[in-house]
Amino acid sequence: MDVFVSIVAHLWPVWVSLALVFAISWPARHVTGLYGKLYDNPIGVLGLYICLFWIFGMIFAGVIGDFGPEIQSVALRKKGPGAVDPSGMVSLLGGDVAGRDIFSRLFYGARVVIPVSVTATALAFVVGIVAGLPAGYFGRRTDAILSFMANAILAFPVILLFILIVLIARDGPLIPTLLGTLGFAPVFFIMAAAFGLRGRAGQTGILVATLLLPVAIVAAWLLGGLFWPLGWLVMAAWAVFFVTRTINCGDSRLAGFVLVAVPLLGFAYSRVAFSLPDLSAIAPLVAGLFGEVGSQEYNQAEGLVSTLFIPRDAALNVFIAVCFASAPGVFRLVRGLTLETKTRDYVAAAQTRGENTWFIMIFEILPNVRGPLIVDAALRIGYTIILLGTLGFFGLGLEPTSPDWGTMINIGRGAARSFPHMVIPPALALMSLVLGINMLADGLREMSLKD
Amino acid sequence: MSQTQKSVLSGTSCELGDILTMVDKRTLTGAPLHPSVDGFAKAAREGRMSRREFLAQATALGVTATAAYGMLGLAAPEAKAAAHAKKGGRLRVSMLIKANFTDARIFDWSELGNAARHFLEPLVRWTPDFTFTPYLLSGWTANGDATQYVLTVREGVKWNNGEALTASHVAWNIERWAEADVDGNSMAARVASLVDSDTNKATAGSIVADDAAGTVTLNLNKPDIAIIAGMADYPALIQYPGSSVMDGIGTGPFRMTNYEPEVGASYDRNDDHAWWGGEVYLDGIDYIDYGTDPAAVVGAFEAGEIHANFETQAEQVDTVDDLGFQRHEVATGATIVVRMHTDTAPYDNKALRQAIVKAVSNEDLLALGNNGLGLVAENHHVGPVHEEYAKLPPISRDLDAAKKEIADLGFAGTTLDLYSLDADYRLLTTDAVGAQLEEAGLNINRIVMPGSTFWTNWTTHPFSSTNWNGRPLGTQVLSLAYRSGVKWNETAYANPEFDALLDKAEATADVEARRAIMAKIEAIMQDDAIMIQPYWRSLFSHTTPEVQGYRMHQAYEHHFEGVWLDA
Amino acid sequence: MFVFAIRRLLLAFLTILVLTATIFTLINTNNNTLRTIAINELGPQTPAEDLDSWIDDNILTKPLVVRYGEWLSGFVVGDWGTSSVFRRHIFGYDSSLDRNQWGVINERLYYTGMLALWVFAIMVPLALLLGVLAGVKEGSLRDRGISSFAIMTTATPEYISGILFMVMLASRKYHIFHNIPDIPTWISTGQMAYLDGFYFKAVANLRNGLDFDDLFLPVLTMVIYGVGYIARMTRASMAEVMNSQYVRTAILKGLPRRTVILRHALRNALIAPFTVIMLQFPWMLTGVVIVEVMFAYKGFGQALFVASTNMDFNMVMACSVISVVVVLLTQLISDLGYVLLNPRLRLR
């Protein structure tokens, strides 16, 4: 009981923040639009506040937890809730097999789980939307090819996909390399085309600047490797070019959008593609298709790649795995919505105005189907959290010291019969967050149905 | 040694337990005592050599276990009185059932050895008392410089196809062990003193079988006191000439009825076959493979599915104790080292290595990494189980000094990759090292690999943990793993002074003198700080209380002939 | 209809071809996977150089395209090769063997089939019942209760419910009912495996065939995660039907509510869940792997996990094809069923 009171007390920054959010949101609920309407739906609000609980918990993890996420204390090993460290601090939910405080790790774990699942879902949405819009809009052969690809990936068992990705990409960043180049180049092209080619003067600059971003990142990365200020110099030069071109385009709505979207995309791109392609790595793969290639060549190629560009972050594998698993679903949804929406009057009007097709897709169709997309995004983040836990359960995802909940469950599982305190907190944390997200999604869905 | 006398043991079919107790002569064959045994005995009595070490050494040189115990002024442990043993019941044991179950000499897992041992038997058995006892042999003698061994094949041993075991059968097996060019034949290294390095086969004339006398004479290329120990290792099981393990032809008391990798294996007592050892109690043995997940084995215990397990991970010992099962323990020279590759930057910096070693507490690593079960070690890979172990002043963690040194060297905040396997004490110990180093101001990037990828490059990882099995002599591991340029030198350690001292130690028979050299070697290793060697492990397994006559073996061997169920 | 089915079948074959080619290429052009394959043959501590020379001599002997062709031609005639982990033929019946005449895949699919059968036999009726009960009276207390339960279960993945069940139902120390005998008493009874009231085994032992105890916790765990989703879909569909014009009219005509629901509403309300149920199969595959690994249930999912973590090449290919076939078949059935069940589409 003391422990429970103490836990509640430790969470004070979260309670204060939640109270603040409520105190601000409730009186203003009639003027905050979509967000305000959520307050009419008790389930949605409850879901929202569960999510907020974890978001604030993640933000204030350092204040809430008495221990660091990887601090090991011999005195806390396997001890149940209320164990006391020699320094006098109480471990509220006990320690795990390595003597780390479970209560603190729960909130540090949220720092892994929430950002990874949100960004991974965002990545899946970027891919799904970019492929789904043209499939629905153009139909015919584009649709046939893209749908075939999506269905093929959907047909593949997720778990086998994960294991293959993790095994293959463990030392040699082949998959990230391929994804980074092949997967993302079209995204930039399409974005650039959408921003630039509206048949109006003054916007070619945006096209050029956007297309130059991957080039700039590559150049900055290479030059920065030689001498680090060079890298920053390149990026700064690009930024100046980009900002001036965008501001001068003469369309404030577009400029605002581009100024936010392109840097975000660039960040995502550099995350995924920081292991850069090396033609020498791909050459033997191509040669091996039709000729005889020994393991020596693969070794050399991969040795070169992995010494230069080994991915430092285990989260990368997770991003890729989740993107693979989620993107086809997003694709199908976007394709269906586009099929339905493209016959609307405002689309026809834009077509007669002679707008660029990509502009129509991104600025006319996409915003009008945001309702179902938002609901799906919420559900998908929940599903991604479950996937992340699955990866952790199999020890495939993040580093084993990572405090993410799946890994915590995996580590504590062996002793769960005698020491259930090691697995139940992360299990409940994961459940509660997914439940919160599902409830929020439910609330949003009911709202969008009422509209 | 043509004058080999008949063993007092041969010609009788006796109870297994009797092997240990029936002999009252000092050597197994009645041959003169090996000259170095007296010196060992003196060392052991005076406490300069561990009791266990003496038993292993003396029995390997042909001294009977009883005599060896006697030389220490001790009585040999009585074989479990089997008078009240009950016959019947099937013993269910959880163990991984591995593939590659065709040829005993290429077995690469103790599990494979166990799965075969119920029908294939070794020439010599390493007992849980760390002695070597003749098994399919009735005894052996070695000449003074350990270059010639005469093995006497036990009489009255029959294959379960009805044929009698002959000296030629034994010679056929030894010749196959010596085939060094066979992929995965690890026996070749154990009988290296028989192998002709040009042909990769046994040197011509080195293995002489005399079916009439029932002896096999081994003429070694060089002195070798370890060859008998090699014959007691898990791949050294005697197969019927020309048969595969899967054929199930063997001399043992059980008959294999099923073997399915990843699933299980079953054995029935072979009542059609008169086993030389007499009577066994169990009706049969069932191995069940629950996979590598330790939680599943605990589940199996709790569900009453199994009577015994292969090994209880240190991390699980208290969990299984908690359920009321019988704990079995054996102390070993097995250990884990978290070592640095001294050829790779930044680990070529001795000062950094010293700071890293100083930044961790071996006591904490034992507690965090191995559930506190074991002995704290001292970073030089020689321990109390070794006869030549010299105790050095204790080492301790000095976090503040380590932190300062790391900062002074300019490594504060540097990211170091720390590799390990992805499971059990190896994962936890390495995690604990990582956490302690982070406290000292380094940034640790843990890289965790499954066994399949980890072991391919295990000697080249810059900073990684490796587990080592115990070896009887302290010099053995040092020469396997730390001598300049040897194959398993995972630290790339190359210290001429160390090499010279190690050569000297290996050539020194006197334990006392060897210990003096070892003290210097240990100090050099500690100073060079090539590794953190936190603890010596004990091995554990559990059984239900009804299992009788079961002992945990230091090499995980299952000897179920004397096991019975008190149901 | 017929043309539609044929087209879908052709597309399915193309999908299998593309996917197998992709996996084949990924595995065969990557050093990690190739070396793992070599380790299966040469043992775990083989030096990298030996592994590489083995790979050169045994795998990389022909161009990739040729090797894929060889694999494919063997595969279509039922020669799926030998598993390097299980050391047996993978597929088919081989009467020349003394034991284990059936291939690994055949055996494992049987066990997983039994698991799936029970999961569906329990999950589907339960979910439909809950969904209909909730959807008939939208907004009622019953609806709220069922909906809350459904949303809770969809947030409880197998690896969480499995562990909770393990602690609550399969551990003697923390069992929810305290009348479970303690270990010494339990052992002294001399019965090794018995079912004691609410005590359930958390490990399956399939060596002596399947029994209730082997299946109980795996089935329960999978049902819990799956039931909520189908129930929610059924509820939504039922609620929509109950609000539709023809049901309202029927009720207004004075037909008994019961008759209206059973005769008119139910049939239409079950079309949407049918699709959902069929699409649960791909989800089941992941669930099966988790549950089988967790409960040491030696079925297809466990084999897939062991094979792919050990890079048992033939086995990975076989598992992939089977998973893909299962998914594609269910997609096909779901599409065909949707057309057949829906009168409006059938007339077209």
Short mmCIF file of C-alpha atoms in Angstrom, two decimals, chain A residues 70-74 77-78 97-100 167 170-171 310-312 393 395 399-401 411 413-419, chain B residues 293 295 298-299 302 315-316 318-319 322 364 367-368 371-372 415 417 427-428 431-432 435 438-439 445-446 448-450 453:
data_model
loop_
_atom_site.label_atom_id
_atom_site.label_comp_id
_atom_site.label_asym_id
_atom_site.label_seq_id
_atom_site.Cartn_x
_atom_site.Cartn_y
_atom_site.Cartn_z
CA GLU A 70 20.83 1.09 -16.92
CA ILE A 71 22.03 1.58 -13.36
CA GLN A 72 22.57 -1.83 -11.82
CA SER A 73 22.42 -2.36 -8.11
CA VAL A 74 23.32 -5.72 -6.63
CA ARG A 77 18.46 -8.03 -8.01
CA LYS A 78 15.15 -9.85 -8.35
CA VAL A 97 17.52 -9.88 -13.07
CA ALA A 98 20.28 -7.34 -13.60
CA GLY A 99 19.43 -5.26 -10.55
CA ARG A 100 17.86 -2.40 -12.49
CA LEU A 167 19.69 -11.61 -39.68
CA ARG A 170 22.86 -7.37 -38.66
CA ASP A 171 26.36 -6.70 -39.86
CA ILE A 310 27.87 -0.04 -40.13
CA PRO A 311 24.54 1.05 -38.66
CA ARG A 312 25.04 2.03 -35.07
CA PHE A 393 9.93 -10.91 -27.13
CA GLY A 395 15.10 -10.72 -28.80
CA GLU A 399 19.62 -3.91 -27.74
CA PRO A 400 19.04 -6.25 -24.79
CA THR A 401 19.81 -3.46 -22.33
CA ILE A 411 14.30 -10.73 -19.97
CA ARG A 413 10.04 -14.14 -18.73
CA GLY A 414 12.42 -16.90 -17.65
CA ALA A 415 11.83 -16.20 -13.99
CA ALA A 416 8.22 -15.09 -14.27
CA ARG A 417 6.96 -17.99 -12.16
CA SER A 418 8.98 -17.04 -9.11
CA PHE A 419 9.39 -13.34 -9.75
CA ASP B 293 14.08 -21.08 -23.72
CA ALA B 295 11.39 -20.66 -19.07
CA VAL B 298 10.98 -24.46 -15.57
CA GLY B 299 7.49 -24.90 -16.96
CA GLU B 302 6.40 -27.38 -12.74
CA GLU B 315 19.92 -17.33 -13.25
CA GLN B 316 17.20 -19.97 -12.79
CA ASP B 318 16.73 -20.04 -7.18
CA THR B 319 13.56 -20.25 -9.24
CA ASP B 322 11.91 -22.45 -4.98
CA ASP B 364 29.23 -7.30 -8.65
CA ALA B 367 26.14 -11.23 -8.39
CA LEU B 368 24.58 -9.56 -11.40
CA ASN B 371 23.13 -15.00 -9.71
CA GLY B 372 25.99 -14.88 -7.19
CA THR B 415 31.65 4.88 -27.67
CA ASP B 417 31.26 -1.67 -28.99
CA LEU B 427 24.46 -11.73 -21.77
CA LEU B 428 23.88 -10.60 -18.19
CA ASP B 431 25.48 -6.17 -19.72
CA ALA B 432 26.77 -5.60 -16.21
CA ALA B 435 26.69 -0.66 -17.17
CA GLU B 438 29.17 3.64 -18.44
CA GLU B 439 29.41 4.71 -14.82
CA ASN B 445 27.25 0.19 -27.48
CA ARG B 446 26.17 -3.38 -26.79
CA VAL B 448 24.41 -8.95 -29.13
CA MET B 449 24.57 -11.90 -31.46
CA PRO B 450 23.05 -15.33 -31.54
CA THR B 453 26.94 -15.49 -35.90
#
